[in-house]
Amino acid sequence: MIRLLVFALFVLALAGGFAWLADRPGELSVVWQGQRADMSLMVAATLVVSLVAAIMLAWWIVRVVLTSPHTVQRYFRARKRDRGYQALSTGLIAAGAGDAATARKMHARTKGLLRADQEPLIHLLEAQAAMIEGRYDEARQTFERMVDDPETRELGLRGLYLEARRLGAGEAARQYAERAAETAPGLPWAAEATLEYRSQAGDWDEALKLLGDRPAGSPEEKKAHARRKAVLLTARAAEKFDADPKGARDDAAQALKLVEDFVPAGLIAAKAWLREDNVRKAAHLLERLWKATAHPDVAKLYVRARSGDSAADRMKRAEKLEAMRPNNAEALYVVAEAALEMRDFDRARAKAEASARLSPRESAFLLLADIEDAETGDQGRIRHWMNQALKAPRDPAWTADGITSAEWRVVSPVTGRLDAFEWKTPVSPIAGPLEEGSVNSVDEAIRTLPPLAIETKPAEARRDEPAVAGPEAVDVPAREEAVAALKEKPVPARVPETAEEDEEEARPFFGLPDDPGVKGEPAKRAASGTFRLF
């Protein structure tokens, strides 16, 4: 474009010069070797311009003749280079697609058309072809040669890192990643791998230093950076909690500033406040986390914040949690546990059933079994609830890479990935489709469940029974022992004396019972005093 513009300006200037001469006519006389030549000024200018053009044309012809060998050589060299790059591109595509034969063929063709010292990608194609064919030693040697070249150093280190990971050589992979991070700090894979290895070793200070405080570009990258820093701060806080509670609290508070609803950091900070007997700040923090997440660990720590509280005090705290998150399965479950500790069985059963209605899961049905065992000791009902717990979905837990943990962990023990644990429902190995003829909803099970006979005791005998401290103190027999006991020993029953009592006993339960009892007249059952299950 610029050349075209310059040529147009030159033509315009030349035309303007001739027009200027045409407006100013004149005569020009030239005397040379006794000869005199007279001509007009326009003719003289035309002769000069023509002479210059002839000289330039002659010079161009001479230059083309002199440089023609080099031009022809350069043309064939460029054609050969183009064919080489085409073969290289085809080989890389074939290597990515897993076509070992084509990749090897294109590599041989590329080496004949291009020089390896001029095109480093030839080494990459060679390594990829060797890895596809299973020649890992040759691929590793190729990557080592690439490390010696400054242009391909990072590419060679990544190849060696992936090969070490494949072989399970963690220490070698760590060294390759650290070397790549030193030479090129901006490499994401090197920084990520080095950060994971620092985390696996528990070197939180170096991990935080490596992570740095540099903000990322996009909002998603900024959020991921903040999350990762919060995870590392929480890990350091958990490590120093026993020796330095204040330092652990400061790290956890800093992590909460980055991620406000990060439960592990909140639990550590609350425990640190409780160790300093500052229950008010701990309760305020736990209430804020409960409103945001409704996490069961938060509820458990909140209800049992004071070790010397009575069951009534714990009930008040559980009721406060329920008021913050009404109609929440976790809140109802907490209240049911507190009611069981107070031996308020009616309320405990009602809250546990409501929790199971909202979120049918294993712990809710086990709690109902605990309530039944503490109130009546009816093995039939206990067996029924434990069977429901066996078929119910598992409780949410900290899960990562197919394994569950009772507490949050920083890295996955399987893959070593940082921040791998998530609070979610793990996959149940025993969960399966319902049997033919069984109910498929909780409400339908409630409607179809007939009443079960309950063994009752006089008021004096109940007062003599030991109090139950909580769900953890209830001794629930194993499933197999309960089934054996039911087969060997019948369960006594009685007939309700009043209509109100009969209505109370006919209150619906969750799930379809495994053993509703023997069909028969109530009077006949009352006369015998027992009924047979088998």
CSV table of N, CA, C and O in Angstrom, one decimal, residues 401-476:
chain,number,residue,atom,x,y,z
A,401,ASP,N,-12.2,-38.0,45.5
A,401,ASP,CA,-11.7,-39.1,44.7
A,401,ASP,C,-12.2,-40.5,45.2
A,401,ASP,O,-11.4,-41.5,45.3
A,402,GLY,N,-13.5,-40.5,45.5
A,402,GLY,CA,-14.1,-41.8,45.9
A,402,GLY,C,-13.9,-42.2,47.3
A,402,GLY,O,-14.4,-43.3,47.7
A,403,ILE,N,-13.2,-41.4,48.2
A,403,ILE,CA,-13.1,-41.8,49.6
A,403,ILE,C,-13.7,-40.7,50.4
A,403,ILE,O,-13.9,-39.6,50.0
A,404,THR,N,-14.1,-41.1,51.6
A,404,THR,CA,-14.7,-40.1,52.6
A,404,THR,C,-13.8,-40.0,53.8
A,404,THR,O,-13.0,-40.9,54.2
A,405,SER,N,-13.9,-38.8,54.4
A,405,SER,CA,-13.1,-38.5,55.6
A,405,SER,C,-14.0,-37.9,56.7
A,405,SER,O,-14.9,-37.2,56.4
A,406,ALA,N,-13.8,-38.3,58.0
A,406,ALA,CA,-14.6,-37.7,59.0
A,406,ALA,C,-14.3,-36.2,59.2
A,406,ALA,O,-15.1,-35.5,59.7
A,407,GLU,N,-13.1,-35.8,58.8
A,407,GLU,CA,-12.7,-34.4,58.9
A,407,GLU,C,-12.2,-33.9,57.6
A,407,GLU,O,-11.8,-34.7,56.7
A,408,TRP,N,-12.3,-32.6,57.4
A,408,TRP,CA,-11.8,-32.0,56.2
A,408,TRP,C,-10.2,-32.1,56.1
A,408,TRP,O,-9.5,-31.9,57.1
A,409,ARG,N,-9.8,-32.4,54.9
A,409,ARG,CA,-8.3,-32.5,54.6
A,409,ARG,C,-7.9,-31.5,53.5
A,409,ARG,O,-8.8,-31.2,52.7
A,410,VAL,N,-6.7,-31.2,53.5
A,410,VAL,CA,-6.2,-30.2,52.6
A,410,VAL,C,-6.0,-30.9,51.2
A,410,VAL,O,-6.4,-30.3,50.2
A,411,VAL,N,-5.4,-32.0,51.1
A,411,VAL,CA,-5.1,-32.7,49.9
A,411,VAL,C,-5.7,-34.1,49.9
A,411,VAL,O,-6.0,-34.6,50.9
A,412,SER,N,-5.9,-34.6,48.7
A,412,SER,CA,-6.5,-35.9,48.5
A,412,SER,C,-5.4,-36.9,48.7
A,412,SER,O,-4.3,-36.8,48.1
A,413,PRO,N,-5.6,-37.9,49.6
A,413,PRO,CA,-4.6,-39.0,49.7
A,413,PRO,C,-4.5,-39.9,48.5
A,413,PRO,O,-3.5,-40.6,48.5
A,414,VAL,N,-5.4,-39.8,47.6
A,414,VAL,CA,-5.3,-40.6,46.4
A,414,VAL,C,-4.4,-40.0,45.3
A,414,VAL,O,-3.5,-40.5,44.8
A,415,THR,N,-4.8,-38.7,44.9
A,415,THR,CA,-4.1,-38.1,43.8
A,415,THR,C,-3.2,-36.9,44.3
A,415,THR,O,-2.4,-36.4,43.5
A,416,GLY,N,-3.3,-36.5,45.6
A,416,GLY,CA,-2.5,-35.4,46.0
A,416,GLY,C,-3.0,-34.1,45.6
A,416,GLY,O,-2.3,-33.1,45.7
A,417,ARG,N,-4.2,-34.0,45.1
A,417,ARG,CA,-4.8,-32.7,44.6
A,417,ARG,C,-5.1,-31.8,45.7
A,417,ARG,O,-5.7,-32.2,46.7
A,418,LEU,N,-4.8,-30.6,45.6
A,418,LEU,CA,-5.1,-29.6,46.6
A,418,LEU,C,-6.6,-29.2,46.6
A,418,LEU,O,-7.2,-29.0,45.5
A,419,ASP,N,-7.2,-29.1,47.8
A,419,ASP,CA,-8.6,-28.7,47.9
A,419,ASP,C,-9.5,-29.6,47.1
A,419,ASP,O,-10.4,-29.2,46.4
A,420,ALA,N,-9.3,-30.9,47.4
A,420,ALA,CA,-10.1,-31.9,46.7
A,420,ALA,C,-11.3,-32.3,47.4
A,420,ALA,O,-12.3,-32.8,46.8
A,421,PHE,N,-11.3,-32.2,48.7
A,421,PHE,CA,-12.5,-32.6,49.5
A,421,PHE,C,-13.6,-31.7,49.4
A,421,PHE,O,-13.5,-30.5,49.6
A,422,GLU,N,-14.8,-32.3,49.2
A,422,GLU,CA,-16.1,-31.5,49.1
A,422,GLU,C,-17.1,-32.1,50.0
A,422,GLU,O,-17.1,-33.3,50.2
A,423,TRP,N,-18.0,-31.3,50.5
A,423,TRP,CA,-19.0,-31.8,51.4
A,423,TRP,C,-20.2,-32.2,50.5
A,423,TRP,O,-20.9,-31.3,50.0
A,424,LYS,N,-20.4,-33.5,50.4
A,424,LYS,CA,-21.5,-33.9,49.5
A,424,LYS,C,-21.8,-35.4,50.0
A,424,LYS,O,-21.1,-36.0,50.7
A,425,THR,N,-22.9,-35.9,49.4
A,425,THR,CA,-23.3,-37.2,49.7
A,425,THR,C,-22.5,-38.2,49.0
A,425,THR,O,-22.4,-38.2,47.7
A,426,PRO,N,-21.8,-39.1,49.6
A,426,PRO,CA,-20.9,-40.1,48.9
A,426,PRO,C,-21.8,-41.1,48.2
A,426,PRO,O,-23.0,-41.3,48.6
A,427,VAL,N,-21.2,-41.8,47.3
A,427,VAL,CA,-21.9,-42.8,46.5
A,427,VAL,C,-22.1,-44.1,47.4
A,427,VAL,O,-21.1,-44.5,48.0
A,428,SER,N,-23.3,-44.5,47.6
A,428,SER,CA,-23.5,-45.7,48.5
A,428,SER,C,-23.3,-47.0,47.8
A,428,SER,O,-24.0,-47.2,46.7
A,429,PRO,N,-22.5,-47.9,48.3
A,429,PRO,CA,-22.3,-49.1,47.5
A,429,PRO,C,-23.4,-50.1,47.7
A,429,PRO,O,-23.5,-51.0,46.9
A,430,ILE,N,-24.3,-49.9,48.7
A,430,ILE,CA,-25.4,-50.8,48.9
A,430,ILE,C,-26.7,-50.2,48.4
A,430,ILE,O,-27.7,-50.9,48.5
A,431,ALA,N,-26.7,-49.0,47.9
A,431,ALA,CA,-27.9,-48.4,47.4
A,431,ALA,C,-28.3,-49.1,46.1
A,431,ALA,O,-27.5,-49.4,45.2
A,432,GLY,N,-29.6,-49.4,45.9
A,432,GLY,CA,-30.0,-50.1,44.7
A,432,GLY,C,-31.5,-49.8,44.5
A,432,GLY,O,-32.2,-49.1,45.2
A,433,PRO,N,-32.1,-50.4,43.4
A,433,PRO,CA,-33.5,-50.2,43.2
A,433,PRO,C,-34.3,-50.8,44.2
A,433,PRO,O,-33.9,-51.8,44.8
A,434,LEU,N,-35.5,-50.3,44.4
A,434,LEU,CA,-36.5,-50.9,45.4
A,434,LEU,C,-37.0,-52.2,44.9
A,434,LEU,O,-37.1,-52.4,43.7
A,435,GLU,N,-37.3,-53.1,45.8
A,435,GLU,CA,-37.8,-54.4,45.4
A,435,GLU,C,-39.2,-54.2,44.9
A,435,GLU,O,-39.9,-53.3,45.2
A,436,GLU,N,-39.7,-55.3,44.2
A,436,GLU,CA,-41.0,-55.2,43.6
A,436,GLU,C,-42.0,-55.3,44.7
A,436,GLU,O,-41.9,-56.1,45.6
A,437,GLY,N,-43.0,-54.4,44.6
A,437,GLY,CA,-44.0,-54.4,45.6
A,437,GLY,C,-43.7,-53.4,46.8
A,437,GLY,O,-44.6,-53.2,47.7
A,438,SER,N,-42.6,-52.8,46.9
A,438,SER,CA,-42.2,-51.9,48.0
A,438,SER,C,-42.7,-50.5,47.6
A,438,SER,O,-42.9,-50.2,46.4
A,439,VAL,N,-42.7,-49.7,48.6
A,439,VAL,CA,-43.2,-48.3,48.4
A,439,VAL,C,-42.0,-47.5,47.9
A,439,VAL,O,-40.8,-47.8,48.1
A,440,ASN,N,-42.3,-46.5,47.1
A,440,ASN,CA,-41.2,-45.6,46.5
A,440,ASN,C,-41.2,-44.2,47.1
A,440,ASN,O,-40.6,-43.3,46.5
A,441,SER,N,-41.9,-43.9,48.1
A,441,SER,CA,-41.9,-42.6,48.7
A,441,SER,C,-42.2,-42.7,50.2
A,441,SER,O,-42.8,-43.7,50.7
A,442,VAL,N,-41.7,-41.7,50.9
A,442,VAL,CA,-41.8,-41.8,52.4
A,442,VAL,C,-43.2,-41.6,52.8
A,442,VAL,O,-43.7,-42.3,53.7
A,443,ASP,N,-44.0,-40.7,52.2
A,443,ASP,CA,-45.4,-40.5,52.6
A,443,ASP,C,-46.2,-41.7,52.3
A,443,ASP,O,-47.1,-42.0,53.1
A,444,GLU,N,-46.0,-42.4,51.2
A,444,GLU,CA,-46.7,-43.6,50.9
A,444,GLU,C,-46.4,-44.7,52.0
A,444,GLU,O,-47.3,-45.4,52.4
A,445,ALA,N,-45.1,-44.8,52.4
A,445,ALA,CA,-44.8,-45.7,53.5
A,445,ALA,C,-45.5,-45.4,54.8
A,445,ALA,O,-45.9,-46.3,55.5
A,446,ILE,N,-45.6,-44.1,55.0
A,446,ILE,CA,-46.3,-43.7,56.3
A,446,ILE,C,-47.8,-44.1,56.2
A,446,ILE,O,-48.3,-44.6,57.2
A,447,ARG,N,-48.4,-43.9,55.1
A,447,ARG,CA,-49.8,-44.2,55.0
A,447,ARG,C,-50.1,-45.7,55.1
A,447,ARG,O,-51.1,-46.2,55.6
A,448,THR,N,-49.2,-46.5,54.6
A,448,THR,CA,-49.4,-48.0,54.5
A,448,THR,C,-48.9,-48.7,55.7
A,448,THR,O,-49.0,-49.9,55.8
A,449,LEU,N,-48.2,-48.0,56.7
A,449,LEU,CA,-47.6,-48.7,57.8
A,449,LEU,C,-48.7,-49.0,58.9
A,449,LEU,O,-49.3,-48.0,59.4
A,450,PRO,N,-49.0,-50.2,59.3
A,450,PRO,CA,-49.9,-50.5,60.4
A,450,PRO,C,-49.2,-50.3,61.7
A,450,PRO,O,-48.0,-50.3,61.8
A,451,PRO,N,-50.0,-50.1,62.8
A,451,PRO,CA,-49.4,-49.9,64.1
A,451,PRO,C,-48.7,-51.1,64.6
A,451,PRO,O,-49.1,-52.2,64.3
A,452,LEU,N,-47.6,-50.9,65.4
A,452,LEU,CA,-46.9,-51.9,66.0
A,452,LEU,C,-47.1,-51.9,67.5
A,452,LEU,O,-47.3,-50.9,68.1
A,453,ALA,N,-47.2,-53.1,68.1
A,453,ALA,CA,-47.4,-53.2,69.5
A,453,ALA,C,-46.2,-52.8,70.3
A,453,ALA,O,-45.1,-53.2,69.9
A,454,ILE,N,-46.4,-52.1,71.4
A,454,ILE,CA,-45.2,-51.6,72.2
A,454,ILE,C,-45.3,-52.2,73.6
A,454,ILE,O,-46.4,-52.2,74.2
A,455,GLU,N,-44.2,-52.6,74.0
A,455,GLU,CA,-44.2,-53.1,75.4
A,455,GLU,C,-44.1,-51.9,76.3
A,455,GLU,O,-43.2,-51.0,76.2
A,456,THR,N,-45.0,-51.8,77.3
A,456,THR,CA,-45.1,-50.7,78.2
A,456,THR,C,-44.7,-51.2,79.6
A,456,THR,O,-44.8,-52.3,79.9
A,457,LYS,N,-44.2,-50.2,80.4
A,457,LYS,CA,-43.8,-50.5,81.7
A,457,LYS,C,-44.5,-49.5,82.7
A,457,LYS,O,-44.9,-48.4,82.3
A,458,PRO,N,-44.7,-49.9,83.9
A,458,PRO,CA,-45.3,-49.0,84.9
A,458,PRO,C,-44.5,-47.8,85.1
A,458,PRO,O,-43.3,-47.8,84.8
A,459,ALA,N,-45.1,-46.7,85.6
A,459,ALA,CA,-44.4,-45.5,85.8
A,459,ALA,C,-43.3,-45.7,86.8
A,459,ALA,O,-42.2,-45.0,86.7
A,460,GLU,N,-43.5,-46.5,87.8
A,460,GLU,CA,-42.4,-46.7,88.8
A,460,GLU,C,-41.2,-47.3,88.2
A,460,GLU,O,-40.0,-46.9,88.5
A,461,ALA,N,-41.4,-48.3,87.3
A,461,ALA,CA,-40.3,-49.0,86.7
A,461,ALA,C,-39.5,-48.0,85.7
A,461,ALA,O,-38.3,-48.0,85.6
A,462,ARG,N,-40.3,-47.1,85.1
A,462,ARG,CA,-39.6,-46.1,84.2
A,462,ARG,C,-38.8,-45.2,85.0
A,462,ARG,O,-37.7,-44.7,84.5
A,463,ARG,N,-39.2,-44.8,86.2
A,463,ARG,CA,-38.5,-43.8,86.9
A,463,ARG,C,-37.2,-44.5,87.4
A,463,ARG,O,-36.2,-43.8,87.7
A,464,ASP,N,-37.2,-45.8,87.6
A,464,ASP,CA,-35.9,-46.5,88.0
A,464,ASP,C,-34.9,-46.7,86.9
A,464,ASP,O,-33.8,-47.0,87.2
A,465,GLU,N,-35.3,-46.5,85.7
A,465,GLU,CA,-34.4,-46.7,84.6
A,465,GLU,C,-33.3,-45.6,84.6
A,465,GLU,O,-33.6,-44.4,84.9
A,466,PRO,N,-32.1,-45.9,84.2
A,466,PRO,CA,-31.1,-44.9,84.1
A,466,PRO,C,-31.4,-43.9,83.0
A,466,PRO,O,-31.9,-44.3,81.9
A,467,ALA,N,-31.0,-42.7,83.2
A,467,ALA,CA,-31.2,-41.6,82.2
A,467,ALA,C,-30.2,-41.8,81.1
A,467,ALA,O,-29.1,-42.3,81.2
A,468,VAL,N,-30.7,-41.4,79.9
A,468,VAL,CA,-29.8,-41.5,78.7
A,468,VAL,C,-29.1,-40.1,78.5
A,468,VAL,O,-29.8,-39.1,78.4
A,469,ALA,N,-27.8,-40.1,78.5
A,469,ALA,CA,-27.1,-38.9,78.3
A,469,ALA,C,-27.2,-38.3,76.9
A,469,ALA,O,-27.2,-37.1,76.8
A,470,GLY,N,-27.4,-39.1,75.9
A,470,GLY,CA,-27.4,-38.5,74.6
A,470,GLY,C,-27.4,-39.7,73.6
A,470,GLY,O,-27.3,-40.9,73.9
A,471,PRO,N,-27.5,-39.3,72.3
A,471,PRO,CA,-27.5,-40.4,71.3
A,471,PRO,C,-26.3,-41.3,71.3
A,471,PRO,O,-26.3,-42.4,70.9
A,472,GLU,N,-25.2,-40.7,71.7
A,472,GLU,CA,-24.0,-41.5,71.6
A,472,GLU,C,-23.9,-42.5,72.8
A,472,GLU,O,-23.1,-43.4,72.7
A,473,ALA,N,-24.8,-42.3,73.8
A,473,ALA,CA,-24.7,-43.2,75.0
A,473,ALA,C,-25.7,-44.4,74.8
A,473,ALA,O,-25.8,-45.3,75.6
A,474,VAL,N,-26.6,-44.4,73.8
A,474,VAL,CA,-27.5,-45.4,73.6
A,474,VAL,C,-26.9,-46.6,73.0
A,474,VAL,O,-26.2,-46.5,72.0
A,475,ASP,N,-27.1,-47.8,73.6
A,475,ASP,CA,-26.5,-49.0,73.1
A,475,ASP,C,-27.4,-49.7,72.1
A,475,ASP,O,-28.4,-50.4,72.5
A,476,VAL,N,-27.2,-49.5,70.8
A,476,VAL,CA,-28.1,-50.1,69.8
A,476,VAL,C,-27.5,-51.4,69.4
A,476,VAL,O,-26.3,-51.5,69.0
